[in-house]
Structures are given as structure tokens and as C-alpha cells.
Tab-separated table of C-alpha atoms in Angstrom:
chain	number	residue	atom	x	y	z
T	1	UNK	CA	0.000	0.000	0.000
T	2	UNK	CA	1.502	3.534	-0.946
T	3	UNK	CA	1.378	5.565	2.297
T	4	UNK	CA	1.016	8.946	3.155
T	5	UNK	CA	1.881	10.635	5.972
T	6	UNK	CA	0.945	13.878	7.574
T	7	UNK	CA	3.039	15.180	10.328
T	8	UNK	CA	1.680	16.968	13.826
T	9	UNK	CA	4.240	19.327	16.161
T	10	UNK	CA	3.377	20.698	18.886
T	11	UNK	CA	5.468	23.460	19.449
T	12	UNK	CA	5.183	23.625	23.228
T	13	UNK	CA	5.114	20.480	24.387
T	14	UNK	CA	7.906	19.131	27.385
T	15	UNK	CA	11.543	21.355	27.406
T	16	UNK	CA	13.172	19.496	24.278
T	17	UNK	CA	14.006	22.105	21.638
T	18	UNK	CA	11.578	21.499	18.802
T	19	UNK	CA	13.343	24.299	16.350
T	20	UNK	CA	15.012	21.324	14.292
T	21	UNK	CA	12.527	18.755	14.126
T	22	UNK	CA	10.695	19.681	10.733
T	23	UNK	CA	14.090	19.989	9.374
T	24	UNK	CA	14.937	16.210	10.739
T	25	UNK	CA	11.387	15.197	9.315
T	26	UNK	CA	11.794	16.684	5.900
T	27	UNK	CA	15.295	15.115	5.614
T	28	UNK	CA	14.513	11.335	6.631
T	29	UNK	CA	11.004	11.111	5.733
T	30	UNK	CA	12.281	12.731	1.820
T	31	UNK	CA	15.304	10.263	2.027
T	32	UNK	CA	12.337	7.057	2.607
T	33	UNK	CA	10.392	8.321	-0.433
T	34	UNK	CA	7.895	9.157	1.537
T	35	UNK	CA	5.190	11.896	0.611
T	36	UNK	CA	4.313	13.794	3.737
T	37	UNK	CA	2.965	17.296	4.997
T	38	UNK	CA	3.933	18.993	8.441
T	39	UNK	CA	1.139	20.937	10.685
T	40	UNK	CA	1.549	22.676	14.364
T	41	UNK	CA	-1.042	21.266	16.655
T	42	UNK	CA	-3.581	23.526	18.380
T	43	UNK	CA	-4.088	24.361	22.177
T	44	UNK	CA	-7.685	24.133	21.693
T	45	UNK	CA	-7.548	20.162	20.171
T	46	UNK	CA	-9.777	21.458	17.295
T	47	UNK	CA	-9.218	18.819	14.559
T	48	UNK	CA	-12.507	18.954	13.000
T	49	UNK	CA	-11.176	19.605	9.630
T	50	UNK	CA	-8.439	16.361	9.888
T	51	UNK	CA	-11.214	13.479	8.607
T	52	UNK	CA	-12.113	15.474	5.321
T	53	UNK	CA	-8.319	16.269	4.944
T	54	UNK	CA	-7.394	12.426	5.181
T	55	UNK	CA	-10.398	11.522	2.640
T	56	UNK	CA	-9.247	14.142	0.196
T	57	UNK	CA	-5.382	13.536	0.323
T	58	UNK	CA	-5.540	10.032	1.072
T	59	UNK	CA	-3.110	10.022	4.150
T	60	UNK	CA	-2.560	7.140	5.337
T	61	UNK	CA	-0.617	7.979	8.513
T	62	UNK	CA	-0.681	10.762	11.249
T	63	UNK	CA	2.268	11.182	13.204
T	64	UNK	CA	1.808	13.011	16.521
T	65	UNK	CA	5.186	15.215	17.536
T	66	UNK	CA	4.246	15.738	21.246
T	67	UNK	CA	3.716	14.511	24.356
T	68	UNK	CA	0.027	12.355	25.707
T	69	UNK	CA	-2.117	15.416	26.063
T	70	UNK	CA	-1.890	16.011	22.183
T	71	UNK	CA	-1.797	12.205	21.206
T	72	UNK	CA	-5.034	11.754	23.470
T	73	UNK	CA	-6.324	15.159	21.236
T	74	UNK	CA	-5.816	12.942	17.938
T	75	UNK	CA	-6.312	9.721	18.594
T	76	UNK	CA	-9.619	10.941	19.955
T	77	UNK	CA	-10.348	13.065	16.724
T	78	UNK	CA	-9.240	9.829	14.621
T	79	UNK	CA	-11.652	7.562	16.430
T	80	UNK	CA	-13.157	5.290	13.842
T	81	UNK	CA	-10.633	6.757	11.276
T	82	UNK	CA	-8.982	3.988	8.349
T	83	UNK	CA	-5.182	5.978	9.449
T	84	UNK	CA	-2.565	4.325	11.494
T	85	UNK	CA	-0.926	7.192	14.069
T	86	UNK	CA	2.611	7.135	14.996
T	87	UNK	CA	4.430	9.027	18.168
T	88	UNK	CA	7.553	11.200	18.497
T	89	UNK	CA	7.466	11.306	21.753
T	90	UNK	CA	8.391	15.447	22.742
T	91	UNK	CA	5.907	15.411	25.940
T	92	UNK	CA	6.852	15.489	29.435
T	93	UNK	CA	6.064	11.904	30.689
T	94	UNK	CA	5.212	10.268	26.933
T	95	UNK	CA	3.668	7.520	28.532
T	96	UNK	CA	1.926	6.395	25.369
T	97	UNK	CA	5.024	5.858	23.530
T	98	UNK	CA	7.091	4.698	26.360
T	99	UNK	CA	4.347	1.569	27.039
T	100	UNK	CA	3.833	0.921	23.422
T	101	UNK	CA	7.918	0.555	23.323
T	102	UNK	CA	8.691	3.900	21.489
T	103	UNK	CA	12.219	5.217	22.181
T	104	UNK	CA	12.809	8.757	22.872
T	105	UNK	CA	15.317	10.236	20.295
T	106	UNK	CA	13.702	11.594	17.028
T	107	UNK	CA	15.529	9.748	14.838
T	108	UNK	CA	15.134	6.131	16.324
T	109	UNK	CA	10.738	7.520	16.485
T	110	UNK	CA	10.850	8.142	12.853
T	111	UNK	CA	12.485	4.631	12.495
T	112	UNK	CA	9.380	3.227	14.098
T	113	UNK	CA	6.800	4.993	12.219
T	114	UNK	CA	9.041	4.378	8.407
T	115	UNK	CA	8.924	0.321	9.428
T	116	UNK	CA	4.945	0.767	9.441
T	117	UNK	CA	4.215	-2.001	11.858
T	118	UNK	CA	0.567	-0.983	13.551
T	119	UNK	CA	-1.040	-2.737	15.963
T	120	UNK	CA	-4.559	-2.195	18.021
T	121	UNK	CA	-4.514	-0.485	21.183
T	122	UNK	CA	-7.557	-0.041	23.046
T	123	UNK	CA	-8.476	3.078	24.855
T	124	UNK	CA	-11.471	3.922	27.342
T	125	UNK	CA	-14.145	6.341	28.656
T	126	UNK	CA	-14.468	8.327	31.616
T	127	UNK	CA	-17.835	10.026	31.952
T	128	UNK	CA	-17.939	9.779	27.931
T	129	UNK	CA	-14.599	11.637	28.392
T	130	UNK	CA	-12.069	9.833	26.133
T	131	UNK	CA	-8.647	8.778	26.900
T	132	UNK	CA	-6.004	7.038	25.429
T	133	UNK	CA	-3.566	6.075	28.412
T	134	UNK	CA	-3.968	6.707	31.849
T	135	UNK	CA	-6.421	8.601	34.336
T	136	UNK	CA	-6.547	9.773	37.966
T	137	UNK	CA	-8.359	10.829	41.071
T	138	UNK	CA	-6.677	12.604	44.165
T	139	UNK	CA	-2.925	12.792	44.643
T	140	UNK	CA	-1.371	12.606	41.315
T	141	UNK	CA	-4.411	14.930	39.614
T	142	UNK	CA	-3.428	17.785	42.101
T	143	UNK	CA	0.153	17.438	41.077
T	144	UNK	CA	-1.104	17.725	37.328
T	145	UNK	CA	-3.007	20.819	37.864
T	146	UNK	CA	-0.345	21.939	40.122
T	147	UNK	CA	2.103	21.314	37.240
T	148	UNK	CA	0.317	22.882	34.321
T	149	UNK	CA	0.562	26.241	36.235
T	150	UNK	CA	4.430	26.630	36.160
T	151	UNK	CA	6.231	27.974	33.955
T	152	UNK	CA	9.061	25.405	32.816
T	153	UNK	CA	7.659	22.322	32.313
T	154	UNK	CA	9.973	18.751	32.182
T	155	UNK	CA	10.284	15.842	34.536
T	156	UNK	CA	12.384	17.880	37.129
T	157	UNK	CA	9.606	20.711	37.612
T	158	UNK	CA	7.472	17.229	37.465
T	159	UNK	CA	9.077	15.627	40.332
T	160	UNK	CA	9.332	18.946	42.672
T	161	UNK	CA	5.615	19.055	42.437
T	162	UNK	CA	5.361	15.855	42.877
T	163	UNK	CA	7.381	16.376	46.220
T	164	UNK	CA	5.403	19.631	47.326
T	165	UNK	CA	2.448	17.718	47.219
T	166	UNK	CA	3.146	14.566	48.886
T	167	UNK	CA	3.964	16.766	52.028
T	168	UNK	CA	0.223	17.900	51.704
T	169	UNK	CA	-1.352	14.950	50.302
T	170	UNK	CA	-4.811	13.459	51.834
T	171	UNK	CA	-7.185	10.838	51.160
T	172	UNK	CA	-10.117	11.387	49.846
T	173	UNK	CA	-13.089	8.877	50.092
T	174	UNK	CA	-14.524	6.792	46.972
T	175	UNK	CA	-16.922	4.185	46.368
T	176	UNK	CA	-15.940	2.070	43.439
T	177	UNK	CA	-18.397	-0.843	42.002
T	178	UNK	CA	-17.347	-3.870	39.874
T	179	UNK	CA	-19.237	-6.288	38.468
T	180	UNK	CA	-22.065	-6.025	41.195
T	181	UNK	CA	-19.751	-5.686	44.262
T	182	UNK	CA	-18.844	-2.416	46.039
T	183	UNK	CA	-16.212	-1.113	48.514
T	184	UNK	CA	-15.829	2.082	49.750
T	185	UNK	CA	-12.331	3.140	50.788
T	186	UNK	CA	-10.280	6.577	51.727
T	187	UNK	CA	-7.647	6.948	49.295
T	188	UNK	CA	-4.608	8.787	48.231
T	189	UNK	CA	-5.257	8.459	44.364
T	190	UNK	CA	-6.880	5.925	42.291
T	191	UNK	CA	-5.411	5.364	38.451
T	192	UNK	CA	-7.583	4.102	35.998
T	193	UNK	CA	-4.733	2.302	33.867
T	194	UNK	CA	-4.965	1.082	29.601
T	195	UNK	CA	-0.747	1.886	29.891
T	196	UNK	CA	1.730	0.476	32.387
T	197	UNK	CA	3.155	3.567	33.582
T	198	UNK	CA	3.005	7.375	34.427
T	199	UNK	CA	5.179	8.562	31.714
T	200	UNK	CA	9.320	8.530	31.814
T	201	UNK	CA	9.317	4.699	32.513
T	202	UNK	CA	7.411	5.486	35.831
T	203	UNK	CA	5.576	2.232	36.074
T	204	UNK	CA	2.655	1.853	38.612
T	205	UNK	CA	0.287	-1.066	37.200
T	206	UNK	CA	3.222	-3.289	35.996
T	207	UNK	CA	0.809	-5.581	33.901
T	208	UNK	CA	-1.127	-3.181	31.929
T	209	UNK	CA	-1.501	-4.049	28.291
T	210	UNK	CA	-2.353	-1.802	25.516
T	211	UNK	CA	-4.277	-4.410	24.097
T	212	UNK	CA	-5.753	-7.091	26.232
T	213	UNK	CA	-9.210	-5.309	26.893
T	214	UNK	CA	-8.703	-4.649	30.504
T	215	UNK	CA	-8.355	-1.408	32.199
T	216	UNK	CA	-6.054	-1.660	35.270
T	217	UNK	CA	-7.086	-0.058	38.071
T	218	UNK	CA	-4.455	0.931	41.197
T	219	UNK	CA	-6.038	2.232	44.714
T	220	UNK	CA	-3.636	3.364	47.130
T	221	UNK	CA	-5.186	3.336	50.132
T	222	UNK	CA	-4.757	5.457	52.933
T	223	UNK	CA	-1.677	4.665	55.184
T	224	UNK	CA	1.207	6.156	57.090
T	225	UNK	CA	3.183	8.188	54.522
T	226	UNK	CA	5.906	5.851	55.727
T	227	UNK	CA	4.260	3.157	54.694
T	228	UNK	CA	3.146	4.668	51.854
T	229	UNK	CA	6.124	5.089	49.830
T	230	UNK	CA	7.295	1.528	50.536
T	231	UNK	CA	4.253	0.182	49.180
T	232	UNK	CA	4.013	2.554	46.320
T	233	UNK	CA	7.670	1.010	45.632
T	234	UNK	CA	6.543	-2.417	46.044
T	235	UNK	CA	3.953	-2.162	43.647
T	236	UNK	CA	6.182	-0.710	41.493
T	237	UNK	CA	8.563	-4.138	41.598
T	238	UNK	CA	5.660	-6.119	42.472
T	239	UNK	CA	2.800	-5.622	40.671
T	240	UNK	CA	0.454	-8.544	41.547
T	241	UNK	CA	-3.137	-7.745	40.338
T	242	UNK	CA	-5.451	-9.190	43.324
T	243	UNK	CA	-9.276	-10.088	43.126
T	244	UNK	CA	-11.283	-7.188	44.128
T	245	UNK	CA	-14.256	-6.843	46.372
T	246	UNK	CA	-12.398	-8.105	49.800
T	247	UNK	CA	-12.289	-4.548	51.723
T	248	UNK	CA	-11.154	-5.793	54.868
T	249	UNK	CA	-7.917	-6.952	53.821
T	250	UNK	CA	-6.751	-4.221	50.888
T	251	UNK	CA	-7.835	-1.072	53.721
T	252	UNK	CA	-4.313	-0.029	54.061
T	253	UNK	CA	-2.824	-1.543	51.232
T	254	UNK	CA	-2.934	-0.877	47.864
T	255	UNK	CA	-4.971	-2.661	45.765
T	256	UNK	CA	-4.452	-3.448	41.915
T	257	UNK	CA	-7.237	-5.336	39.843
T	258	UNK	CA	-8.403	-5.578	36.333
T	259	UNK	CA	-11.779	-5.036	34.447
T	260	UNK	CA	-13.502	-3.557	31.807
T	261	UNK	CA	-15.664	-1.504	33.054
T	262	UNK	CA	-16.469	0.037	36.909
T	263	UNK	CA	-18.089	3.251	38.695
T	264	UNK	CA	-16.282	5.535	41.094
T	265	UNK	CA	-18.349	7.561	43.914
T	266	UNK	CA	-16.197	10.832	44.391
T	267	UNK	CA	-18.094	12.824	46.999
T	268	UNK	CA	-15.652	14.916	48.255
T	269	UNK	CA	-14.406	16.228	44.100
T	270	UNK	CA	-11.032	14.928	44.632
T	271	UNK	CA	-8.898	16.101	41.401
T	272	UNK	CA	-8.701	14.627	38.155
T	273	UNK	CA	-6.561	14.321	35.615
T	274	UNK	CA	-6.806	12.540	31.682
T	275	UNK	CA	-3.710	11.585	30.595
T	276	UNK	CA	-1.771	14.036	32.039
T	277	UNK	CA	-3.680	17.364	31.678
T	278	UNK	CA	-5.952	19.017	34.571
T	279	UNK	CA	-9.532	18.322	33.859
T	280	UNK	CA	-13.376	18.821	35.752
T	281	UNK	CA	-13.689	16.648	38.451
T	282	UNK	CA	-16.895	15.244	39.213
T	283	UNK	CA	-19.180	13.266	42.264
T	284	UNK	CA	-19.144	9.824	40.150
T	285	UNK	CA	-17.598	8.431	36.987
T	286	UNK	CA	-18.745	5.375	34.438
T	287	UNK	CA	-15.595	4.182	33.038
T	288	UNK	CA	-15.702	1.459	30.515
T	289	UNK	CA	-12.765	0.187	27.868
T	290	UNK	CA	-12.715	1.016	24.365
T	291	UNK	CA	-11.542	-2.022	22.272
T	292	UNK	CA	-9.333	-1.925	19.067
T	293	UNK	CA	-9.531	2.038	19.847
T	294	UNK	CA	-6.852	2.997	16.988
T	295	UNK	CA	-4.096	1.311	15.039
T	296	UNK	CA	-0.549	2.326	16.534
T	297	UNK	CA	3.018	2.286	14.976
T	298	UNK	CA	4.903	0.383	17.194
T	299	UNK	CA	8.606	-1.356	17.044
């Protein structure tokens, strides 16, 4: 199949200097034979005009220069779309790319996305909200909206928010209900998982997979803040996904299980976050997988 490929930068994405990249992109994607176009992204996600463009040019591939705020924008926009996306990972965390295997430097990305291999990676719903990696509820949502205030953005501004907040952090209480049962539980945060990590190889539901039709789903339960970062460590190395539904013994423990679907009572608005970026809480949230969401380039 000839291919086509259409180029997305977003020109303020993570610290990484971005004024070479179209030059790298016309030089290896020209030297492939390759016929391509290059495009900024938007900070308003409107890509309303992208399906028409993709019928009329016949593209064949979208590549996404950024980090998982502006692949979420996309992949969401492609939903349903015959295109295959690719990732040059330029975010802050890329934990999209990082999961599906994607390295980091430009050149080795474009390598990735010229070999054409796509697979399908599912993606889910939160409150008809889409998202293509990884949500959350309490702790590490405050640190996102915390973070998208500053100024200089990168994983070291990440990680002394990160540090700020755990000083401050508290648990918040949430029902959650699977498959008929229900447990309510005070927790730090709650991640609602389709990747195995944060972003920047920060992995906190070790057996996610992008394709397996399972969302993973990681409550850290209140605890000494001791305690808390040896267990967060733990699950980190660890990683054992446990049946849910027995509250008594996962109270002050964290608990990691897998479904397809729950609800999440959240009467006290703790924070949330969609794949990185600050966004509108809410007192309860239907979350349910979305199968075969899009066709990624992957190594």
C-alpha cells in the first residue's frame, strides 16, 4: 500500500528544543520516499477539519510530535478513522510511547513509524470523556493541575511538584463498584490504567496491556506516609493484580485489579486528571474500555 503521511508538532510540548525537528522530518522522511505534509497542533484540540483532509489527500498515517495530552487530542479526533498514528514522543512523561515501546530520540521515532508495523490499542471512557492512556483521582491529579501552572515544564519541575504535594497529600473517600460488588475506601489516588506507567518509565500497574481489553485499576489506600512510599515502591517491583471486592484486607494496602468496566463515587471532588492534563472533576464516573480504539506504529 503507498502511504502517506501527515506530520503533527506541537510546538510547546515538554523542554526538548523542537526548532530542528521539521528539518529532521523533511530530511529522513524525503530520504524514505515518503510523501508527507507537516502541521503545528492547536491548544484548543480542534481537529474537526483532519477526517475530510485524510479523505481528500488520502493520508494514510498521522504522526503526533508531542507529548500524551496532544496524542489523546488525535487519537480521539481519529476515532473510527482507516489511518494508522505514529508518536515522536516530545511530551513530558510520553507515557503512550514509552508503554507501546517507542524510544525517545527523534531519529530512532521516525524509524518506528518508516517500518509501518501498527497494531490495536484499546483506549477507554471516563464520563464519555475519552482517553487514550492513563487517568486519575486525588494525589497525582493535584500534582497535574499543580504542574500545568508553572512555567518550565519537564520531569524535574514534574518531580518537585510531585514532592510539594506529597507533604500535603490526603485521602479522599470513593466508592468504586465492579461487576455487582462495592467497597468504599479513603484513598490517596486511584489510576484508571490502559498503559503500564506514568510517563518517563514510571511504572505503577506493571501488567497493563495496551491491548488485552482490561483497564487496570491501582487504589492506594490510605496509610502512614511511611508506609506509603514503601508500598508505592513495592507495587512498582511487584505488581500482583489481586481479586477485588475483599475490603477488609486491601484497607491499608494498595490494591491493583483488572476489568472492563467500573463506577467511582467521588463525593468529596477529589482532582482529576486525563492523561496528564488538569480536567473537571466530578461526584461519580462510568468508566468502561474502548476495544481496538486505533491502530498504533509500534517497534
Amino acid at each position: 500500500m503507498n502511504r502517506k503521511l501527515i506530520f503533527f508538532i506541537n510546538p510547546i510540548s515538554g523542554t526538548r528544543a523542537k526548532a530542528k525537528v521539521p528539518e529532521i522530518i523533511q530530511q529522513l522522511t524525503s530520504a524514505q520516499g515518503l510523501p508527507f505534509g507537516i502541521l503545528h497542533t492547536n491548544a484548543a484540540g480542534d481537529y474537526a477539519y483532519l477526517i475530510d483532509k485524510i479523505n481528500s489527500e488520502n493520508i494514510t498515517d498521522v504522526i503526533i510530535c508531542g507529548g500524551d495530552g496532544t496524542v489523546n487530542q488525535l487519537a480521539n479526533a481519529l476515532l473510527g478513522v482507516d489511518v494508522n498514528i505514529g508518536i515522536v514522543p516530545m511530551g513530558s512523561g510520553n507515557g503512550l510511547a514509552f508503554a507501546a515501546g517507542i524510544p525517545k530520540q527523534i531519529e530512532k521515532a521516525l524509524a518506528v513509524v518508516y517500518k509501518g508495523r501498527a497494531m490495536n490499542v484499546d483506549s477507554f471512557y471516563i464520563n464519555g470523556r475519552f482517553s487514550c492512556m492513563l487517568c486519575g483521582l486525588g494525589f497525582d491529579a493535584q500534582v497535574a493541575h499543580d504542574f500545568a501552572k508553572q512555567n518550565k515544564r519537564g520531569l524535574a519541575t514534574y518531580v518537585k511538584q510531585s514532592t510539594r504535594n506529597f507533604f500535603r497529600a490526603k485521602a479522599y473517600p470513593f466508592t468504586l463498584e465492579v461487576n455487582g460488588k462495592q467497597v468504599s475506601s479513603d484513598a490517596y489516588f486511584i489510576s484508571i490504567a490502559n498503559s503500564n506507567q506514568f510517563g518517563n518509565n514510571f511504572t505503577i500497574a506493571p501488567k497493563a496491556s495496551l491491548h488485552d481489553g482490561l483497564l487496570d485499576i491501582v487504589v492506594v489506600n490510605k496509610m502512614n506516609k511511611m508506609r506509603l512510599v514503601w508500598s508505592i515502591l513495592r507495587q512498582i517491583r511487584m505488581g500482583k493484580v489481586k481479586p477485588y471486592g475483599d475490603q477488609q484486607r486491601y484497607r491499608n494496602s494498595i490494591h491493583y485489579f483488572q476489568t472492563d468496566h467500573l463506577s467511582i463515587g467521588n463525593p468529596q471532588g477529589a482532582p482529576l486528571h486525563i492523561d496528564g492534563d488538569p480536567a473537571d472533576t466530578s461526584s461519580s464516573f462510568e468508566i468502561k474500555i474502548i476495544k481496538n480504539a486505533f491502530r498504533l506504529l509500534m517497534p
